[in-house]
mmCIF file of C-alpha atoms in Angstrom:
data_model
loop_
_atom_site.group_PDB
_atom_site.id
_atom_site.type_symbol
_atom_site.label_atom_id
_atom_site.label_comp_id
_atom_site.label_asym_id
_atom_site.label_seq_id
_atom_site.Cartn_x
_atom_site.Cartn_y
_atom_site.Cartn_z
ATOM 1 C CA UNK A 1 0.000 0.000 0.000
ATOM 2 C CA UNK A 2 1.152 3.881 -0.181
ATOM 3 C CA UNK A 3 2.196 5.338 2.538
ATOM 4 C CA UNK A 4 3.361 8.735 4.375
ATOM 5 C CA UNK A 5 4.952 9.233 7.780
ATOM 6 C CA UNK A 6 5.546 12.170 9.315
ATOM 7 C CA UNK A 7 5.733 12.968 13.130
ATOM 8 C CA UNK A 8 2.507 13.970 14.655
ATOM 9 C CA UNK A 9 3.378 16.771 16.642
ATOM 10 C CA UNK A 10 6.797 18.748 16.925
ATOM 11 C CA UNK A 11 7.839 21.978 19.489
ATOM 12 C CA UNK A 12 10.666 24.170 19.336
ATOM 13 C CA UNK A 13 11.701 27.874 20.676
ATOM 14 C CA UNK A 14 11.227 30.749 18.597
ATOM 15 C CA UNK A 15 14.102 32.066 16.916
ATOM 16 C CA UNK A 16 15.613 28.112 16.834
ATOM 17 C CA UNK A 17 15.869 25.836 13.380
ATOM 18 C CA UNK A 18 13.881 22.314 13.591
ATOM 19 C CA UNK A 19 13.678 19.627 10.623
ATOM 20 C CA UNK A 20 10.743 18.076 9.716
ATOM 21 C CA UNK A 21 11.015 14.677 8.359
ATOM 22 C CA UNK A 22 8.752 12.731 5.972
ATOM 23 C CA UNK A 23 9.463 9.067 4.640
ATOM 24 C CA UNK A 24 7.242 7.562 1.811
ATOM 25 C CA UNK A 25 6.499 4.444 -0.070
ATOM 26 C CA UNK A 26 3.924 5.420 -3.078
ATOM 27 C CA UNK A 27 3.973 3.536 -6.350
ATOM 28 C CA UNK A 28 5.478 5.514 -8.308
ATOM 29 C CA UNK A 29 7.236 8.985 -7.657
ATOM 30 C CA UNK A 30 6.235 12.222 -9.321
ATOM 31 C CA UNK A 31 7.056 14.613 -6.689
ATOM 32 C CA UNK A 32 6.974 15.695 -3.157
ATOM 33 C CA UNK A 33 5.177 18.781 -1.408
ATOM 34 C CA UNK A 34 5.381 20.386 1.391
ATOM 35 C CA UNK A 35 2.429 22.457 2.720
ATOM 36 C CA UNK A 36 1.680 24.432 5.734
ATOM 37 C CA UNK A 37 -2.262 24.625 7.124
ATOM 38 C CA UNK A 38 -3.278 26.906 9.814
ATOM 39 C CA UNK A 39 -6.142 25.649 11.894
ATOM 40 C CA UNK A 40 -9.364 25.925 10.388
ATOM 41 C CA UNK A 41 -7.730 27.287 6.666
ATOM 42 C CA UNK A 42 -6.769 25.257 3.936
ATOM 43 C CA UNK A 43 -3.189 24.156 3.261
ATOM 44 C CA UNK A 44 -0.591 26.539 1.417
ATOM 45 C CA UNK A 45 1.923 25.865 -0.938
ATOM 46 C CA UNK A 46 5.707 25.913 0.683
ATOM 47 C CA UNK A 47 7.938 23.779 -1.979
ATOM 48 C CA UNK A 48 8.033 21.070 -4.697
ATOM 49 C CA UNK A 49 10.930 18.761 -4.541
ATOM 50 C CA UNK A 50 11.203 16.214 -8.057
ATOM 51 C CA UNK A 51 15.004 16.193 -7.841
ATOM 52 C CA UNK A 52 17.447 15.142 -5.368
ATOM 53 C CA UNK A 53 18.795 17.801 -2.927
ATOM 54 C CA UNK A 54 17.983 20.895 -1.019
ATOM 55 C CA UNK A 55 16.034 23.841 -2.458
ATOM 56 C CA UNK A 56 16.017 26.835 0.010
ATOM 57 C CA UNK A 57 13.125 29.665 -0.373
ATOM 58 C CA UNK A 58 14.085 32.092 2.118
ATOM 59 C CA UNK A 59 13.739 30.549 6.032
ATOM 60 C CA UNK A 60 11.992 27.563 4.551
ATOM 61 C CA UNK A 61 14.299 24.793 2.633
ATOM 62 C CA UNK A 62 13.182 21.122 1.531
ATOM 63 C CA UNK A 63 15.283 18.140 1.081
ATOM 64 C CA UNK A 64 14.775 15.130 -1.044
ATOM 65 C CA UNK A 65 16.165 11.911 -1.498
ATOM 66 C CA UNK A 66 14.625 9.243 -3.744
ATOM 67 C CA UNK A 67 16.671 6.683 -3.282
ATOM 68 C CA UNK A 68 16.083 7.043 0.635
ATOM 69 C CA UNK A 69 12.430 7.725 0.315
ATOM 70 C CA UNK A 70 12.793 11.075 2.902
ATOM 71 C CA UNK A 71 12.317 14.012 2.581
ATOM 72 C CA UNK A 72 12.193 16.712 5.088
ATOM 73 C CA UNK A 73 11.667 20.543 5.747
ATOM 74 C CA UNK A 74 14.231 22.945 7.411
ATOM 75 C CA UNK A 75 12.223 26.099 8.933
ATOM 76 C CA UNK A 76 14.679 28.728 10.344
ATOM 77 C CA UNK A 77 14.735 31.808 12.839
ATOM 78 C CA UNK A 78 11.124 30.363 13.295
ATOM 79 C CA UNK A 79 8.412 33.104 14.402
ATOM 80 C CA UNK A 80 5.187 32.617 16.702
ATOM 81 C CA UNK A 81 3.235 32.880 13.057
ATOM 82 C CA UNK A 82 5.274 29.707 12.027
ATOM 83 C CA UNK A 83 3.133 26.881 14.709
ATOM 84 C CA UNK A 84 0.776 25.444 12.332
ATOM 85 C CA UNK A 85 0.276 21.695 10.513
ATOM 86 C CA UNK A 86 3.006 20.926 8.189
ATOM 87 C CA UNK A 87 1.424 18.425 5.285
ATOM 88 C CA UNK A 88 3.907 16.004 3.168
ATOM 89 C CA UNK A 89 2.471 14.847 0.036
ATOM 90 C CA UNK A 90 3.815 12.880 -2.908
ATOM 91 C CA UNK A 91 2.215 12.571 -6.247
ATOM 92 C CA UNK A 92 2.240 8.540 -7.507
ATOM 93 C CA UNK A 93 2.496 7.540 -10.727
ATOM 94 C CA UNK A 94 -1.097 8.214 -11.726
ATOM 95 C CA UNK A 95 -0.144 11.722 -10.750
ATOM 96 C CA UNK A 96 -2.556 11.292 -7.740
ATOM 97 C CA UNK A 97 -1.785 13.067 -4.237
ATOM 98 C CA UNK A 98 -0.996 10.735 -1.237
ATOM 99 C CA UNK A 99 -0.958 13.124 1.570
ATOM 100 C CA UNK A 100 0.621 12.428 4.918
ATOM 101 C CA UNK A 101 -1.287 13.440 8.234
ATOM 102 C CA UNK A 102 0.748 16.148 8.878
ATOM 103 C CA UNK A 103 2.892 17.586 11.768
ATOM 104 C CA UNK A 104 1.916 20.059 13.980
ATOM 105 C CA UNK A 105 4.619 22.279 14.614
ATOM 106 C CA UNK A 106 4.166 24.165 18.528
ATOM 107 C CA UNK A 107 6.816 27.335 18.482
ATOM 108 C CA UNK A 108 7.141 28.306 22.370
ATOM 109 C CA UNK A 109 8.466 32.013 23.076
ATOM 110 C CA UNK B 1 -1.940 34.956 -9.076
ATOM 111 C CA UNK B 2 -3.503 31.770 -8.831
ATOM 112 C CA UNK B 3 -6.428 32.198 -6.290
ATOM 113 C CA UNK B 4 -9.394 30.144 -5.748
ATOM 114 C CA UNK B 5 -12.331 30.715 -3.834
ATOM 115 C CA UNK B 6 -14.950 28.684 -2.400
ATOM 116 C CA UNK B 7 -18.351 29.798 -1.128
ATOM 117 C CA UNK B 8 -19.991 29.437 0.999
ATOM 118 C CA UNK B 9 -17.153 29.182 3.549
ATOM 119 C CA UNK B 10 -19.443 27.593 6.352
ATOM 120 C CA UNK B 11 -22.839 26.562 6.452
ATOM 121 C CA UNK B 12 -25.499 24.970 8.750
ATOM 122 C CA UNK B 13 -28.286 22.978 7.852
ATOM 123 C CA UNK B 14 -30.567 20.301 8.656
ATOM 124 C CA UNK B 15 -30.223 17.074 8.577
ATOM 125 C CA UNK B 16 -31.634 15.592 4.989
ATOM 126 C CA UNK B 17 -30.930 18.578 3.332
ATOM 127 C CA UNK B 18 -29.230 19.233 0.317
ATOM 128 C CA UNK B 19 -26.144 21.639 0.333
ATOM 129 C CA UNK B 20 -24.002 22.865 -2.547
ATOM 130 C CA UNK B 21 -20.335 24.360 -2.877
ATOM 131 C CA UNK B 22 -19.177 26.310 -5.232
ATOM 132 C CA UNK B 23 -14.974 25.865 -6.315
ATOM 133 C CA UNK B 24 -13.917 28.755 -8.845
ATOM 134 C CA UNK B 25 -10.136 29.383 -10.245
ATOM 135 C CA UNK B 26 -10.318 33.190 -10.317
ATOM 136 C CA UNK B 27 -7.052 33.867 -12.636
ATOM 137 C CA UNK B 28 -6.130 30.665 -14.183
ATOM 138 C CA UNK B 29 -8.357 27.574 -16.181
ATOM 139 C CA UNK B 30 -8.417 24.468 -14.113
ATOM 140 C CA UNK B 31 -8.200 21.691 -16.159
ATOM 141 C CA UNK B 32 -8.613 19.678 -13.018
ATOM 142 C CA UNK B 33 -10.330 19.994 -9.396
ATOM 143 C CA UNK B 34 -10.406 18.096 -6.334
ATOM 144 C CA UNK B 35 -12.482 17.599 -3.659
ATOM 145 C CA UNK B 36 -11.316 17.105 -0.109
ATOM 146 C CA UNK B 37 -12.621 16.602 3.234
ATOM 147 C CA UNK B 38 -10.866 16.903 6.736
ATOM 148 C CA UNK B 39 -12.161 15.922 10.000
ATOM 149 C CA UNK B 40 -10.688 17.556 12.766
ATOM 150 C CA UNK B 41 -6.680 17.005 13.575
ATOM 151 C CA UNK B 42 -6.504 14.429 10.786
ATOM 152 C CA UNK B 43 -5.186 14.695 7.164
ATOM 153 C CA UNK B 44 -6.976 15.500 3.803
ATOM 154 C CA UNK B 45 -9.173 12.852 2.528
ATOM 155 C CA UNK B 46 -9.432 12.834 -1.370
ATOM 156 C CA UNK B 47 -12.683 12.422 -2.158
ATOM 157 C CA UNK B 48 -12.973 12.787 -5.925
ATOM 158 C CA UNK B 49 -11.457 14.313 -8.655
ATOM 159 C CA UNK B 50 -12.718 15.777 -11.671
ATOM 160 C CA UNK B 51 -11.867 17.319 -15.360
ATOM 161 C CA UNK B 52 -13.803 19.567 -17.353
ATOM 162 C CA UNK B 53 -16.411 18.373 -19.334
ATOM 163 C CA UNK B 54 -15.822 14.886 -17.907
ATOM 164 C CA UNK B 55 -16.934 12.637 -14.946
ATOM 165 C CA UNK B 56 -15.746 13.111 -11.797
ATOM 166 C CA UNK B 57 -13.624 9.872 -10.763
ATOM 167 C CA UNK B 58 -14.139 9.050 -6.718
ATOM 168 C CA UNK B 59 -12.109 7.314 -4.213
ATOM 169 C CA UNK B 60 -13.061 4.261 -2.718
ATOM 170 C CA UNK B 61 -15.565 4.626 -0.032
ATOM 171 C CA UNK B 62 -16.900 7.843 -1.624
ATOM 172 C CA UNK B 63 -20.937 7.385 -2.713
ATOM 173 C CA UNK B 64 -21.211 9.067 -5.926
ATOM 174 C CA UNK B 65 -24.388 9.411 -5.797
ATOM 175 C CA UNK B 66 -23.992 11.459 -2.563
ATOM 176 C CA UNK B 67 -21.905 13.785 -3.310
ATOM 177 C CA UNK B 68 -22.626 15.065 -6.593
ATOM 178 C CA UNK B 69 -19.543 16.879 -8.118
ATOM 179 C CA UNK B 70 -19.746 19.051 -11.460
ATOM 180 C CA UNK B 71 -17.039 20.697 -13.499
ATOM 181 C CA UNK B 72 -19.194 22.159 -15.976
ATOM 182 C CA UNK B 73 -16.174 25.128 -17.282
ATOM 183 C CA UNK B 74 -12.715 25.666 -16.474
ATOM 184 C CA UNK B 75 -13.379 28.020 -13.419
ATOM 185 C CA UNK B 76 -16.002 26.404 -11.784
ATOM 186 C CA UNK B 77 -16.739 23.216 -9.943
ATOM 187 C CA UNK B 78 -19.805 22.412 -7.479
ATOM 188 C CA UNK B 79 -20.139 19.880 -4.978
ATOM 189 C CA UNK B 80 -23.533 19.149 -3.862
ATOM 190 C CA UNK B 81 -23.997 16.949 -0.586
ATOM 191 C CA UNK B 82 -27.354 15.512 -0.794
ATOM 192 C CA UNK B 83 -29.439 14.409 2.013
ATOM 193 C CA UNK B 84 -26.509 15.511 4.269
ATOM 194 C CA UNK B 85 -26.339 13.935 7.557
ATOM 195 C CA UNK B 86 -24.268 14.935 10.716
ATOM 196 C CA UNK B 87 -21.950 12.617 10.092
ATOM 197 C CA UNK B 88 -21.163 14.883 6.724
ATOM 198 C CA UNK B 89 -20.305 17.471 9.194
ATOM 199 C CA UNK B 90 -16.690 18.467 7.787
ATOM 200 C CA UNK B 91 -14.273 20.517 6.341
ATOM 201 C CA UNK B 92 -14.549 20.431 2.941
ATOM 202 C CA UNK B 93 -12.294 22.219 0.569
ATOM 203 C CA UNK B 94 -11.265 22.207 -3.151
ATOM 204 C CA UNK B 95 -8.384 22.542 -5.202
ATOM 205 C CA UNK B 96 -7.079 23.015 -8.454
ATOM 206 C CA UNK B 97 -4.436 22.168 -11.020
ATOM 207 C CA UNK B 98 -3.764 23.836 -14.274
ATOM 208 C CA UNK B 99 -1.041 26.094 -15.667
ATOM 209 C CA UNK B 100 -0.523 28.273 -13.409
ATOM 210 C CA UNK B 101 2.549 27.898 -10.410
ATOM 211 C CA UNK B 102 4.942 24.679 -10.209
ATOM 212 C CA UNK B 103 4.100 21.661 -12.667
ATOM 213 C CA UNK B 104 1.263 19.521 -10.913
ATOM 214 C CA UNK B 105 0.621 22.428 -7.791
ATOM 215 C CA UNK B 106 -2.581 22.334 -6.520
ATOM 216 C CA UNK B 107 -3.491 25.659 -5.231
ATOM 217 C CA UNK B 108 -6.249 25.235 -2.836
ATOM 218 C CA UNK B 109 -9.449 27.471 -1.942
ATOM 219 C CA UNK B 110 -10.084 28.201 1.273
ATOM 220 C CA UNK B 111 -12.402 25.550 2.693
ATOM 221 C CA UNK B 112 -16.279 25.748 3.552
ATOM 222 C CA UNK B 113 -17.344 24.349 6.901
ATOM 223 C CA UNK B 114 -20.523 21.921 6.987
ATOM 224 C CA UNK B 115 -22.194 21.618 10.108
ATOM 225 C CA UNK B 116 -24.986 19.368 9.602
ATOM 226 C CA UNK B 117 -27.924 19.521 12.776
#
């Protein structure tokens, strides 16, 4: 079966770094996102990873590696505005959207 | 660039009523939409996903005949929830895929909340 697993709930300091991970098993691999969901909006786009490697966008980079499966996201100098539900999804091979359950992410002052 | 909007964002209604949403793609054509729902702290559920001018294809589990999805142009879908039950009570939200942003990005509307009585 397809599959997505991400830690359910993560807390770190404001101002600090902290990695989310994300490990997958899909049939098929056409790409990984990363989104971010307040509570009670919908998800927004943070980064598409197809390639191998790190792509940074400002405080936010995401890391992929196929071969491994993993992928995770780097937030940085996090802010208060930053705790929210981090969602991992890959697209299979029928370009369909497995999403994980996502991370919530508490930032403590 | 890239916006969608849903309405109505919530809505309350009796049970065994019939309740529709409305999905639009504001600056871009959607060649595809899809049609989530969450429940609280969990993840989106796919429910079904549809093309324009074509018949929306549901996920296992998903009565097609209960929620009645339409994708009659490239800016609008509607998903109707008929003879909705409290157990429908969710947050349902849309998305959609075209040209616009990073190949296959689904840029999603904001979500309409069903509260079913």
């Amino acid at each position: 079966g397809q599959n997505i697993d991400q830690p359910t709930e993560m807390t770190a300091t404001e101002g600090a770094i902290v990695q989310i991970n994300c490990t997958y098993q899909t049939s098929g691999f056409n790409g990984l996102f990363w989104y971010q969901q307040h509570a009670g909006e919908a998800p927004t786009f943070l980064s598409y990873n197809v390639l191998d490697g790190l792509e940074e966008k400002g405080r936010f980079s995401s890391f992929l590696s196929r071969s491994k499966g993993y992928s995770y996201l780097l937030l940085k100098e996090l802010q208060m505005k930053d705790s929210a539900s981090y969602l991992c999804a890959v697209l299979d091979s029928n370009y369909q959207l497995i999403w994980g359950a996502g991370t919530k992410l508490i930032i403590k002052p | 660039g890239a916006v969608v909007s849903q309405h109505p964002s919530w809505v309350i209604c009796k049970s065994g009523t019939s309740v529709k949403i409305e999905c639009r793609s504001l600056d871009f054509q959607a060649t595809t939409m899809f049609w989530y729902r969450q429940f609280p702290k969990q993840s989106l559920m796919l429910m079904a996903t549809s093309n324009e001018g074509s018949k929306a294809t549901y996920e296992q589990g998903v009565e097609k005949d209960k929620f009645l999805i339409n994708h009659a142009s490239l800016t609008l879908s509607t998903l109707t929830v008929t003879s909705a039950h409290p157990e429908d009570s969710s947050f349902y939200i849309c998305s959609a895929k075209g040209l616009a942003g990073e190949a296959n990005e689904q840029f999603f509307g904001p979500g309409t909340r069903l509260t079913v009585l």
